[in-house]
Amino acid sequence: MINSSFNILVVEDNAGDYILVKEYLEETLTQSTIFHAETLANAAVIIDKTKIDVVLLDLTLPDGRGKDSFMEIYSKAPQIPIIVLTGFGDTDMALETLKLGAQDYIVKDDSSPTVLAKSIQYGIERSKIFDQLKRSEEQYKYLFQRNPLPMFALKKGTFQFLMANQAAVKHYGYTEDEFLQMTFKNLGLKNETTQNEELTFSTNESGNADIKHVKKDKTIIDVELGIHDILLQGEDERLIVIHDVTERNRAKEQLRESELMFRTISENFPNGSVAILDKELKILYTAGKEFHVPGTDSAVLENTIYTSHFNDATSKKVKLELDKVFNGNSTVFEAGYQTLSYIISAVPLFEKDYSINKILLATQNISEQKKNETEKELLIEELMHNNNDLKQFSYITSHNLRAPLSNLLGILQLLDMSSITDPMSSLLLKNFKDCTLQLNETVNDLINVLIIKNNVNTKRETLSIPQTLDRV
């Protein structure tokens, strides 16, 4: 005896068979209520009016035979478990009904109260389980369709699309009907199809994969696949979740190129180096042809405090300048290390929220330029000194020669050359006169040079005496 209470509908037109079934039920399921219908029509009326837990159905009835009888009741109430009652000769037909949705079948002539009761209990429990599975599947389909990520359900082995959600339709540009006529490999690039299949479907394991897909408009995208095994309508299938990572990969590639460019520039920075510092002025990264501490390399300097390599006075100066950068300013300043001189440029590195946690430093050795500038200044000073000496020499020479030269010129003017008859004396006097005049021209040239050198550039204006007097 089983202490379960069920509403049991027996659809049987043979009175003898019905009485036998009823006796079996009353013997084992004593708390159950039994309803009887001799036709499918009567059974439909009872199902409409009463909550039936299980139907015991004979397939040979006045208004239905075989599978048609089963489908009539099943279509009326698919949620009610049906147990088929059959004879020895109808077991093949009973097996067919199991494929259509019957929970069990019982051969009436080979049954017993216990077998019938267990069949009813198992049938009801199986029906509940199937109902839960159906509701779970419907809930899954609901979540599947409304998931914001593109999702596909695929047939294992053939990669045929079984389902595609609305996000997939929108993202790829195909309609759901078009997807159902395609296989998953139709989305891949031709040269990646084989790899795609091997990577995604050759094993029974779930996992992830990165491949390229082609949309309906021929746009090529990078996708990350989430691959999962699922049970769909009783079959083991594959669930594919699509993450479009095109923009992410593009950003990563741009970042990689930027980092490569930055590294190339840094490592080939002439006469200096590039460094990235954090708020504690710790060197996070550095590279270049020459570092601010001679004889070191990036491995030695990284993770050290930048200012620790200078003497106290220089360290304080450098820190004050770099503090400006963390306040959002750029700075350029000079700093020395031992006998070397460096020019340091620093700019802030802004985060997405515009905060500054790092700064970029460019350090260049200007010791040679400083040395050249010093030598140039010394040379200019020496040239100026020499120039002053030359000017002084010219001044002294011109003025010291002017007085005796003027005397000689005066004597020449007073000398009467016509009264000298001696040819030799006349020749000597003539040569004396020519040399004196030549010397006079040379002295005049020196004086003119001094006048030009000392002349200050002035602007000439016409002076009106009456207007000037009126202002007084």
CSV table of C-alpha atoms in Angstrom, one decimal:
chain,number,residue,atom,x,y,z
A,1,MET,CA,0.0,0.0,0.0
A,2,ILE,CA,1.3,3.4,-1.0
A,3,ASN,CA,0.2,6.5,1.0
A,4,SER,CA,0.0,8.8,-2.0
A,5,SER,CA,-3.1,10.6,-3.1
A,6,PHE,CA,-3.6,11.1,-6.8
A,7,ASN,CA,-6.5,11.9,-9.1
A,8,ILE,CA,-6.3,9.1,-11.6
A,9,LEU,CA,-8.2,9.1,-14.9
A,10,VAL,CA,-8.7,5.6,-16.5
A,11,VAL,CA,-9.7,5.8,-20.2
A,12,GLU,CA,-10.9,2.3,-21.0
A,13,ASP,CA,-13.9,1.1,-22.9
A,14,ASN,CA,-13.6,-2.5,-21.8
A,15,ALA,CA,-15.5,-3.0,-18.6
A,16,GLY,CA,-13.5,-6.0,-17.5
A,17,ASP,CA,-10.2,-4.3,-18.0
A,18,TYR,CA,-11.4,-1.2,-16.2
A,19,ILE,CA,-12.5,-3.3,-13.2
A,20,LEU,CA,-9.2,-5.0,-13.1
A,21,VAL,CA,-7.2,-1.8,-13.2
A,22,LYS,CA,-9.5,-0.2,-10.6
A,23,GLU,CA,-9.0,-3.1,-8.2
A,24,TYR,CA,-5.2,-2.8,-8.6
A,25,LEU,CA,-5.4,0.9,-7.8
A,26,GLU,CA,-7.7,0.5,-4.8
A,27,GLU,CA,-5.3,-2.1,-3.5
A,28,THR,CA,-2.2,-0.1,-3.6
A,29,LEU,CA,-3.2,3.6,-3.9
A,30,THR,CA,-5.9,3.6,-1.3
A,31,GLN,CA,-6.0,7.4,-0.9
A,32,SER,CA,-6.3,8.1,-4.6
A,33,THR,CA,-9.5,9.2,-6.5
A,34,ILE,CA,-10.3,7.2,-9.6
A,35,PHE,CA,-12.1,8.8,-12.6
A,36,HIS,CA,-13.4,6.7,-15.5
A,37,ALA,CA,-14.0,7.6,-19.2
A,38,GLU,CA,-14.9,5.1,-22.0
A,39,THR,CA,-14.2,7.6,-24.8
A,40,LEU,CA,-11.7,10.3,-25.6
A,41,ALA,CA,-14.5,12.8,-25.6
A,42,ASN,CA,-15.6,11.9,-22.1
A,43,ALA,CA,-11.9,12.0,-21.0
A,44,ALA,CA,-11.5,15.5,-22.4
A,45,VAL,CA,-14.5,16.7,-20.3
A,46,ILE,CA,-13.1,15.2,-17.1
A,47,ILE,CA,-9.7,16.8,-17.8
A,48,ASP,CA,-11.3,20.2,-18.3
A,49,LYS,CA,-13.2,20.0,-15.0
A,50,THR,CA,-10.8,18.1,-12.8
A,51,LYS,CA,-7.1,18.4,-11.9
A,52,ILE,CA,-5.9,15.0,-13.1
A,53,ASP,CA,-2.5,13.8,-11.9
A,54,VAL,CA,-2.1,10.9,-14.3
A,55,VAL,CA,-4.0,9.3,-17.2
A,56,LEU,CA,-4.1,5.5,-17.8
A,57,LEU,CA,-5.0,5.3,-21.5
A,58,ASP,CA,-6.1,2.4,-23.6
A,59,LEU,CA,-5.2,3.0,-27.2
A,60,THR,CA,-8.2,1.2,-28.7
A,61,LEU,CA,-11.3,3.2,-28.1
A,62,PRO,CA,-14.6,3.9,-29.9
A,63,ASP,CA,-13.5,7.4,-31.0
A,64,GLY,CA,-9.8,6.7,-31.5
A,65,ARG,CA,-7.2,4.1,-32.2
A,66,GLY,CA,-3.4,3.8,-31.7
A,67,LYS,CA,-1.3,6.9,-31.8
A,68,ASP,CA,-4.2,9.0,-32.6
A,69,SER,CA,-5.8,8.2,-29.3
A,70,PHE,CA,-2.6,9.1,-27.5
A,71,MET,CA,-2.2,12.4,-29.4
A,72,GLU,CA,-5.7,13.4,-28.7
A,73,ILE,CA,-5.2,13.3,-24.9
A,74,TYR,CA,-1.6,14.6,-25.1
A,75,SER,CA,-2.5,17.6,-27.1
A,76,LYS,CA,-5.3,18.3,-24.7
A,77,ALA,CA,-3.1,18.2,-21.6
A,78,PRO,CA,0.6,17.8,-22.4
A,79,GLN,CA,1.5,18.5,-18.8
A,80,ILE,CA,-0.3,15.4,-17.5
A,81,PRO,CA,1.7,12.2,-17.6
A,82,ILE,CA,0.1,9.4,-19.7
A,83,ILE,CA,0.7,5.7,-19.1
A,84,VAL,CA,-0.5,3.5,-22.0
A,85,LEU,CA,-2.5,0.4,-21.3
A,86,THR,CA,-1.9,-2.2,-24.0
A,87,GLY,CA,-2.3,-5.9,-24.8
A,88,PHE,CA,0.5,-8.4,-25.8
A,89,GLY,CA,0.0,-7.7,-29.5
A,90,ASP,CA,0.2,-3.9,-29.2
A,91,THR,CA,3.6,-3.4,-27.6
A,92,ASP,CA,5.2,-1.9,-30.8
A,93,MET,CA,2.5,0.7,-30.8
A,94,ALA,CA,3.0,1.4,-27.1
A,95,LEU,CA,6.7,1.9,-27.8
A,96,GLU,CA,5.9,4.4,-30.5
A,97,THR,CA,3.8,6.4,-28.0
A,98,LEU,CA,6.9,6.6,-25.7
A,99,LYS,CA,8.7,8.5,-28.5
A,100,LEU,CA,5.7,10.8,-28.7
A,101,GLY,CA,5.8,11.7,-25.0
A,102,ALA,CA,4.1,8.9,-23.0
A,103,GLN,CA,5.7,8.2,-19.6
A,104,ASP,CA,5.4,4.4,-19.6
A,105,TYR,CA,3.3,1.5,-20.9
A,106,ILE,CA,1.8,-1.5,-19.1
A,107,VAL,CA,0.7,-4.8,-20.7
A,108,LYS,CA,-2.7,-5.3,-19.0
A,109,ASP,CA,-2.5,-9.1,-19.1
A,110,ASP,CA,1.0,-9.1,-17.5
A,111,SER,CA,0.5,-6.4,-14.8
A,112,SER,CA,0.1,-6.4,-11.1
A,113,PRO,CA,-1.0,-3.9,-8.4
A,114,THR,CA,2.6,-3.2,-7.4
A,115,VAL,CA,3.8,-2.7,-11.0
A,116,LEU,CA,0.9,-0.4,-11.8
A,117,ALA,CA,1.4,1.7,-8.7
A,118,LYS,CA,5.1,2.1,-9.3
A,119,SER,CA,4.5,2.9,-12.9
A,120,ILE,CA,2.1,5.7,-11.8
A,121,GLN,CA,4.5,7.0,-9.2
A,122,TYR,CA,7.5,7.0,-11.5
A,123,GLY,CA,5.4,8.5,-14.3
A,124,ILE,CA,4.3,11.4,-12.2
A,125,GLU,CA,7.8,12.0,-10.9
A,126,ARG,CA,9.3,11.9,-14.3
A,127,SER,CA,6.6,14.2,-15.6
A,128,LYS,CA,7.5,16.7,-12.8
A,129,ILE,CA,11.2,16.4,-13.7
A,130,PHE,CA,10.5,16.9,-17.4
A,131,ASP,CA,8.2,19.9,-16.6
A,132,GLN,CA,11.0,21.4,-14.5
A,133,LEU,CA,13.5,20.9,-17.3
A,134,LYS,CA,11.1,22.4,-19.7
A,135,ARG,CA,10.6,25.5,-17.6
A,136,SER,CA,14.4,25.7,-17.1
A,137,GLU,CA,14.9,25.5,-20.8
A,138,GLU,CA,12.3,28.2,-21.4
A,139,GLN,CA,14.0,30.4,-18.8
A,140,TYR,CA,17.3,29.7,-20.4
A,141,LYS,CA,15.9,30.6,-23.8
A,142,TYR,CA,14.6,33.8,-22.3
A,143,LEU,CA,18.0,34.7,-20.8
A,144,PHE,CA,19.7,33.6,-24.0
A,145,GLN,CA,17.6,35.9,-26.2
A,146,ARG,CA,18.0,38.9,-23.9
A,147,ASN,CA,21.7,38.5,-23.2
A,148,PRO,CA,23.5,41.7,-24.3
A,149,LEU,CA,26.4,39.6,-25.6
A,150,PRO,CA,26.0,37.7,-29.0
A,151,MET,CA,25.3,34.1,-28.3
A,152,PHE,CA,24.9,31.0,-30.4
A,153,ALA,CA,23.8,27.4,-29.8
A,154,LEU,CA,25.5,25.0,-32.2
A,155,LYS,CA,25.2,21.4,-33.3
A,156,LYS,CA,28.2,19.4,-32.2
A,157,GLY,CA,30.1,18.0,-35.1
A,158,THR,CA,28.4,20.0,-37.9
A,159,PHE,CA,28.7,23.4,-36.3
A,160,GLN,CA,25.2,24.2,-37.6
A,161,PHE,CA,23.5,27.1,-35.9
A,162,LEU,CA,20.6,26.0,-33.8
A,163,MET,CA,19.8,29.3,-32.2
A,164,ALA,CA,21.1,32.9,-32.4
A,165,ASN,CA,20.1,35.6,-29.9
A,166,GLN,CA,19.0,39.1,-30.8
A,167,ALA,CA,22.4,40.6,-29.8
A,168,ALA,CA,24.1,38.3,-32.4
A,169,VAL,CA,21.6,39.3,-35.1
A,170,LYS,CA,22.2,43.0,-34.4
A,171,HIS,CA,26.0,42.6,-34.1
A,172,TYR,CA,26.6,40.4,-37.2
A,173,GLY,CA,23.9,41.8,-39.4
A,174,TYR,CA,22.4,38.4,-40.3
A,175,THR,CA,18.7,37.6,-39.6
A,176,GLU,CA,18.0,34.6,-37.3
A,177,ASP,CA,16.7,32.6,-40.4
A,178,GLU,CA,19.9,33.4,-42.2
A,179,PHE,CA,22.0,32.1,-39.3
A,180,LEU,CA,20.0,28.9,-39.2
A,181,GLN,CA,21.0,28.2,-42.8
A,182,MET,CA,24.7,28.7,-41.9
A,183,THR,CA,27.4,27.0,-39.9
A,184,PHE,CA,29.7,28.7,-37.4
A,185,LYS,CA,32.7,28.4,-39.7
A,186,ASN,CA,30.9,30.6,-42.3
A,187,LEU,CA,31.7,33.5,-39.9
A,188,GLY,CA,35.5,32.9,-39.9
A,189,LEU,CA,38.1,34.1,-42.3
A,190,LYS,CA,38.8,31.5,-45.0
A,191,ASN,CA,42.4,31.0,-44.0
A,192,GLU,CA,41.4,30.6,-40.3
A,193,THR,CA,38.5,28.2,-40.8
A,194,THR,CA,40.5,25.0,-40.2
A,195,GLN,CA,42.2,26.5,-37.1
A,196,ASN,CA,38.9,27.8,-36.0
A,197,GLU,CA,37.3,24.3,-36.2
A,198,GLU,CA,40.2,22.6,-34.5
A,199,LEU,CA,40.4,25.2,-31.8
A,200,THR,CA,36.7,25.3,-31.0
A,201,PHE,CA,35.2,22.0,-31.8
A,202,SER,CA,37.8,19.2,-32.0
A,203,THR,CA,37.6,18.5,-28.3
A,204,ASN,CA,34.7,18.0,-25.9
A,205,GLU,CA,36.2,20.5,-23.4
A,206,SER,CA,34.8,23.9,-22.7
A,207,GLY,CA,37.2,26.8,-22.9
A,208,ASN,CA,38.1,30.1,-24.7
A,209,ALA,CA,39.5,31.0,-28.1
A,210,ASP,CA,40.6,34.2,-29.9
A,211,ILE,CA,39.8,34.3,-33.6
A,212,LYS,CA,38.6,36.7,-36.4
A,213,HIS,CA,35.1,36.9,-37.7
A,214,VAL,CA,33.5,38.6,-40.8
A,215,LYS,CA,30.2,40.4,-40.4
A,216,LYS,CA,27.6,40.5,-43.2
A,217,ASP,CA,28.9,43.9,-44.3
A,218,LYS,CA,32.4,42.3,-44.7
A,219,THR,CA,33.8,44.1,-41.6
A,220,ILE,CA,36.5,42.0,-39.9
A,221,ILE,CA,36.3,41.8,-36.1
A,222,ASP,CA,38.4,40.2,-33.4
A,223,VAL,CA,36.3,38.0,-31.1
A,224,GLU,CA,37.0,36.1,-27.9
A,225,LEU,CA,34.9,32.9,-27.7
A,226,GLY,CA,33.5,31.5,-24.5
A,227,ILE,CA,32.8,27.8,-25.3
A,228,HIS,CA,30.5,25.7,-23.1
A,229,ASP,CA,28.7,22.4,-23.3
A,230,ILE,CA,24.9,22.5,-22.9
A,231,LEU,CA,22.0,20.1,-23.0
A,232,LEU,CA,19.5,21.4,-25.5
A,233,GLN,CA,16.3,19.4,-26.1
A,234,GLY,CA,17.9,16.4,-24.8
A,235,GLU,CA,21.0,16.6,-27.0
A,236,ASP,CA,24.6,17.6,-26.1
A,237,GLU,CA,25.3,20.8,-28.0
A,238,ARG,CA,27.7,23.7,-27.8
A,239,LEU,CA,27.0,27.2,-26.5
A,240,ILE,CA,29.2,30.0,-27.9
A,241,VAL,CA,29.4,33.4,-26.2
A,242,ILE,CA,31.0,36.2,-28.3
A,243,HIS,CA,33.0,39.0,-26.9
A,244,ASP,CA,34.0,41.6,-29.6
A,245,VAL,CA,37.5,42.6,-28.6
A,246,THR,CA,38.3,44.6,-31.8
A,247,GLU,CA,38.6,47.9,-30.1
A,248,ARG,CA,40.4,46.4,-27.1
A,249,ASN,CA,42.9,44.7,-29.4
A,250,ARG,CA,43.3,47.9,-31.5
A,251,ALA,CA,44.0,49.9,-28.3
A,252,LYS,CA,46.5,47.2,-27.2
A,253,GLU,CA,48.2,47.4,-30.5
A,254,GLN,CA,48.4,51.2,-30.4
A,255,LEU,CA,49.7,51.0,-26.9
A,256,ARG,CA,52.3,48.4,-28.0
A,257,GLU,CA,53.3,50.6,-30.9
A,258,SER,CA,53.5,53.7,-28.6
A,259,GLU,CA,55.6,51.7,-26.1
A,260,LEU,CA,57.8,50.5,-28.8
A,261,MET,CA,58.3,54.0,-30.2
A,262,PHE,CA,58.9,55.4,-26.7
A,263,ARG,CA,61.4,52.6,-25.9
A,264,THR,CA,63.2,53.2,-29.3
A,265,ILE,CA,63.4,57.0,-28.6
A,266,SER,CA,64.4,56.4,-25.0
A,267,GLU,CA,67.1,53.9,-25.8
A,268,ASN,CA,68.6,56.1,-28.5
A,269,PHE,CA,68.2,59.4,-26.7
A,270,PRO,CA,71.4,61.3,-27.6
A,271,ASN,CA,73.8,62.5,-24.8
A,272,GLY,CA,71.2,61.6,-22.2
A,273,SER,CA,68.3,59.5,-21.0
A,274,VAL,CA,64.6,59.4,-20.4
A,275,ALA,CA,63.0,58.3,-17.2
A,276,ILE,CA,59.5,57.8,-15.6
A,277,LEU,CA,59.3,58.7,-11.9
A,278,ASP,CA,56.5,58.1,-9.4
A,279,LYS,CA,55.4,60.5,-6.6
A,280,GLU,CA,58.2,59.3,-4.4
A,281,LEU,CA,60.6,60.2,-7.3
A,282,LYS,CA,61.5,56.5,-7.6
A,283,ILE,CA,62.7,55.6,-11.1
A,284,LEU,CA,60.2,53.2,-12.6
A,285,TYR,CA,61.8,53.1,-16.0
A,286,THR,CA,64.8,54.6,-17.6
A,287,ALA,CA,66.7,54.2,-20.9
A,288,GLY,CA,69.1,56.2,-23.0
A,289,LYS,CA,72.6,56.5,-24.4
A,290,GLU,CA,74.0,58.3,-21.3
A,291,PHE,CA,72.6,58.4,-17.7
A,292,HIS,CA,72.9,61.2,-15.2
A,293,VAL,CA,75.2,59.0,-13.2
A,294,PRO,CA,78.1,58.1,-15.4
A,295,GLY,CA,79.1,54.4,-15.7
A,296,THR,CA,75.7,53.1,-14.7
A,297,ASP,CA,72.9,51.4,-16.7
A,298,SER,CA,69.1,51.2,-16.4
A,299,ALA,CA,69.2,48.1,-14.2
A,300,VAL,CA,71.2,49.9,-11.6
A,301,LEU,CA,69.1,53.1,-11.6
A,302,GLU,CA,65.6,51.6,-11.7
A,303,ASN,CA,63.8,51.4,-8.4
A,304,THR,CA,66.2,54.0,-6.9
A,305,ILE,CA,65.3,57.5,-5.8
A,306,TYR,CA,66.2,60.0,-8.6
A,307,THR,CA,67.4,62.8,-6.3
A,308,SER,CA,69.6,60.4,-4.2
A,309,HIS,CA,72.3,60.5,-6.9
A,310,PHE,CA,73.0,64.2,-6.5
A,311,ASN,CA,74.7,66.1,-3.6
A,312,ASP,CA,72.4,67.7,-1.0
A,313,ALA,CA,72.2,71.1,-2.5
A,314,THR,CA,71.5,69.8,-6.0
A,315,SER,CA,69.1,67.2,-4.7
A,316,LYS,CA,67.0,69.9,-3.0
A,317,LYS,CA,67.0,72.0,-6.1
A,318,VAL,CA,65.9,69.1,-8.3
A,319,LYS,CA,63.2,68.1,-5.8
A,320,LEU,CA,61.7,71.6,-5.8
A,321,GLU,CA,61.6,71.7,-9.6
A,322,LEU,CA,60.0,68.2,-9.8
A,323,ASP,CA,57.4,69.1,-7.2
A,324,LYS,CA,56.1,71.8,-9.7
A,325,VAL,CA,55.5,69.0,-12.2
A,326,PHE,CA,53.3,67.0,-9.9
A,327,ASN,CA,51.3,70.2,-9.6
A,328,GLY,CA,50.6,70.1,-13.3
A,329,ASN,CA,53.4,72.4,-14.6
A,330,SER,CA,56.3,71.6,-17.0
A,331,THR,CA,59.8,72.7,-16.1
A,332,VAL,CA,63.3,72.9,-17.6
A,333,PHE,CA,66.4,73.5,-15.4
A,334,GLU,CA,70.1,72.8,-15.1
A,335,ALA,CA,71.7,70.5,-12.5
A,336,GLY,CA,75.2,69.3,-12.0
A,337,TYR,CA,76.7,65.9,-11.1
A,338,GLN,CA,80.3,66.2,-10.0
A,339,THR,CA,82.0,68.0,-13.0
A,340,LEU,CA,79.2,67.3,-15.4
A,341,SER,CA,76.3,69.6,-16.3
A,342,TYR,CA,72.8,68.4,-17.3
A,343,ILE,CA,69.7,70.1,-18.6
A,344,ILE,CA,66.6,68.4,-17.3
A,345,SER,CA,63.1,68.7,-18.8
A,346,ALA,CA,60.1,67.3,-16.9
A,347,VAL,CA,56.4,67.0,-17.9
A,348,PRO,CA,53.4,65.5,-16.0
A,349,LEU,CA,51.8,62.2,-17.1
A,350,PHE,CA,48.1,62.6,-16.6
A,351,GLU,CA,45.8,59.7,-15.6
A,352,LYS,CA,42.2,59.3,-17.0
A,353,ASP,CA,40.9,61.3,-14.0
A,354,TYR,CA,43.5,64.0,-14.7
A,355,SER,CA,45.4,63.0,-11.5
A,356,ILE,CA,49.2,63.0,-11.7
A,357,ASN,CA,51.0,59.9,-10.3
A,358,LYS,CA,54.0,59.8,-12.7
A,359,ILE,CA,56.2,62.3,-14.5
A,360,LEU,CA,58.4,62.0,-17.6
A,361,LEU,CA,62.0,63.2,-17.4
A,362,ALA,CA,64.5,63.9,-20.2
A,363,THR,CA,68.1,64.5,-19.0
A,364,GLN,CA,70.7,65.6,-21.5
A,365,ASN,CA,74.5,66.1,-20.9
A,366,ILE,CA,75.4,69.7,-21.8
A,367,SER,CA,78.9,69.6,-20.3
A,368,GLU,CA,80.6,69.9,-23.7
A,369,GLN,CA,78.4,72.8,-24.7
A,370,LYS,CA,79.1,74.5,-21.4
A,371,LYS,CA,82.8,73.9,-21.9
A,372,ASN,CA,82.6,75.3,-25.4
A,373,GLU,CA,80.7,78.4,-24.2
A,374,THR,CA,83.3,79.0,-21.5
A,375,GLU,CA,86.1,78.8,-24.0
A,376,LYS,CA,84.2,81.0,-26.4
A,377,GLU,CA,83.8,83.7,-23.7
A,378,LEU,CA,87.5,83.5,-22.8
A,379,LEU,CA,88.4,83.9,-26.5
A,380,ILE,CA,86.1,86.9,-26.9
A,381,GLU,CA,87.5,88.4,-23.8
A,382,GLU,CA,91.0,87.9,-25.2
A,383,LEU,CA,90.1,89.3,-28.6
A,384,MET,CA,88.6,92.4,-26.9
A,385,HIS,CA,91.7,92.9,-24.8
A,386,ASN,CA,93.9,92.6,-27.9
A,387,ASN,CA,91.7,94.9,-29.8
A,388,ASN,CA,92.0,97.5,-27.0
A,389,ASP,CA,95.8,97.1,-27.2
A,390,LEU,CA,95.7,97.6,-30.9
A,391,LYS,CA,93.5,100.7,-30.5
A,392,GLN,CA,95.9,102.0,-27.9
A,393,PHE,CA,98.9,101.3,-30.1
A,394,SER,CA,97.2,103.0,-33.1
A,395,TYR,CA,96.3,106.0,-31.0
A,396,ILE,CA,99.8,106.4,-29.6
A,397,THR,CA,101.3,105.8,-33.0
A,398,SER,CA,99.1,108.3,-34.8
A,399,HIS,CA,99.4,111.1,-32.2
A,400,ASN,CA,103.1,110.7,-31.5
A,401,LEU,CA,103.8,110.8,-35.2
A,402,ARG,CA,101.5,113.8,-35.9
A,403,ALA,CA,103.7,116.5,-34.3
A,404,PRO,CA,107.0,115.6,-36.0
A,405,LEU,CA,105.2,114.9,-39.2
A,406,SER,CA,103.5,118.3,-39.2
A,407,ASN,CA,107.0,119.9,-38.7
A,408,LEU,CA,108.3,118.0,-41.7
A,409,LEU,CA,105.4,119.0,-43.8
A,410,GLY,CA,105.9,122.7,-42.8
A,411,ILE,CA,109.6,122.5,-43.7
A,412,LEU,CA,108.7,121.1,-47.1
A,413,GLN,CA,106.3,123.9,-47.7
A,414,LEU,CA,109.0,126.5,-46.7
A,415,LEU,CA,111.7,124.8,-48.8
A,416,ASP,CA,112.3,126.4,-52.2
A,417,MET,CA,113.2,123.5,-54.5
A,418,SER,CA,113.9,125.8,-57.5
A,419,SER,CA,117.0,127.3,-55.8
A,420,ILE,CA,118.7,123.9,-55.5
A,421,THR,CA,120.9,123.3,-58.5
A,422,ASP,CA,122.8,120.2,-57.4
A,423,PRO,CA,121.1,117.1,-59.0
A,424,MET,CA,121.9,114.8,-56.1
A,425,SER,CA,120.5,117.2,-53.5
A,426,SER,CA,117.4,117.8,-55.7
A,427,LEU,CA,116.8,114.0,-55.9
A,428,LEU,CA,117.2,113.5,-52.2
A,429,LEU,CA,114.8,116.3,-51.4
A,430,LYS,CA,112.3,114.9,-53.8
A,431,ASN,CA,112.4,111.4,-52.2
A,432,PHE,CA,112.2,113.0,-48.8
A,433,LYS,CA,109.1,114.9,-49.8
A,434,ASP,CA,107.4,111.8,-51.3
A,435,CYS,CA,108.1,109.7,-48.2
A,436,THR,CA,106.8,112.5,-45.9
A,437,LEU,CA,103.5,112.7,-47.9
A,438,GLN,CA,103.2,108.9,-47.9
A,439,LEU,CA,103.7,108.8,-44.1
A,440,ASN,CA,101.1,111.6,-43.7
A,441,GLU,CA,98.5,109.5,-45.6
A,442,THR,CA,99.2,106.5,-43.4
A,443,VAL,CA,98.8,108.5,-40.2
A,444,ASN,CA,95.5,110.0,-41.6
A,445,ASP,CA,94.3,106.5,-42.4
A,446,LEU,CA,95.0,105.4,-38.8
A,447,ILE,CA,93.1,108.4,-37.4
A,448,ASN,CA,90.1,107.7,-39.7
A,449,VAL,CA,90.0,104.1,-38.5
A,450,LEU,CA,90.0,105.2,-34.9
A,451,ILE,CA,87.2,107.7,-35.6
A,452,ILE,CA,85.0,105.0,-37.2
A,453,LYS,CA,85.6,102.5,-34.4
A,454,ASN,CA,84.7,105.0,-31.7
A,455,ASN,CA,81.8,106.6,-33.6
A,456,VAL,CA,78.5,105.9,-31.8
A,457,ASN,CA,75.5,105.3,-34.1
A,458,THR,CA,73.4,108.4,-33.8
A,459,LYS,CA,70.3,109.6,-35.6
A,460,ARG,CA,70.7,112.8,-37.4
A,461,GLU,CA,67.9,115.4,-37.1
A,462,THR,CA,67.6,118.9,-38.5
A,463,LEU,CA,67.8,121.5,-35.7
A,464,SER,CA,65.5,124.5,-35.9
A,465,ILE,CA,67.0,127.3,-33.7
A,466,PRO,CA,63.8,129.4,-33.5
A,467,GLN,CA,61.7,126.3,-32.4
A,468,THR,CA,64.3,125.3,-29.9
A,469,LEU,CA,64.4,128.8,-28.4
A,470,ASP,CA,60.6,128.9,-28.2
A,471,ARG,CA,60.6,125.8,-25.9
A,472,VAL,CA,62.9,127.6,-23.4
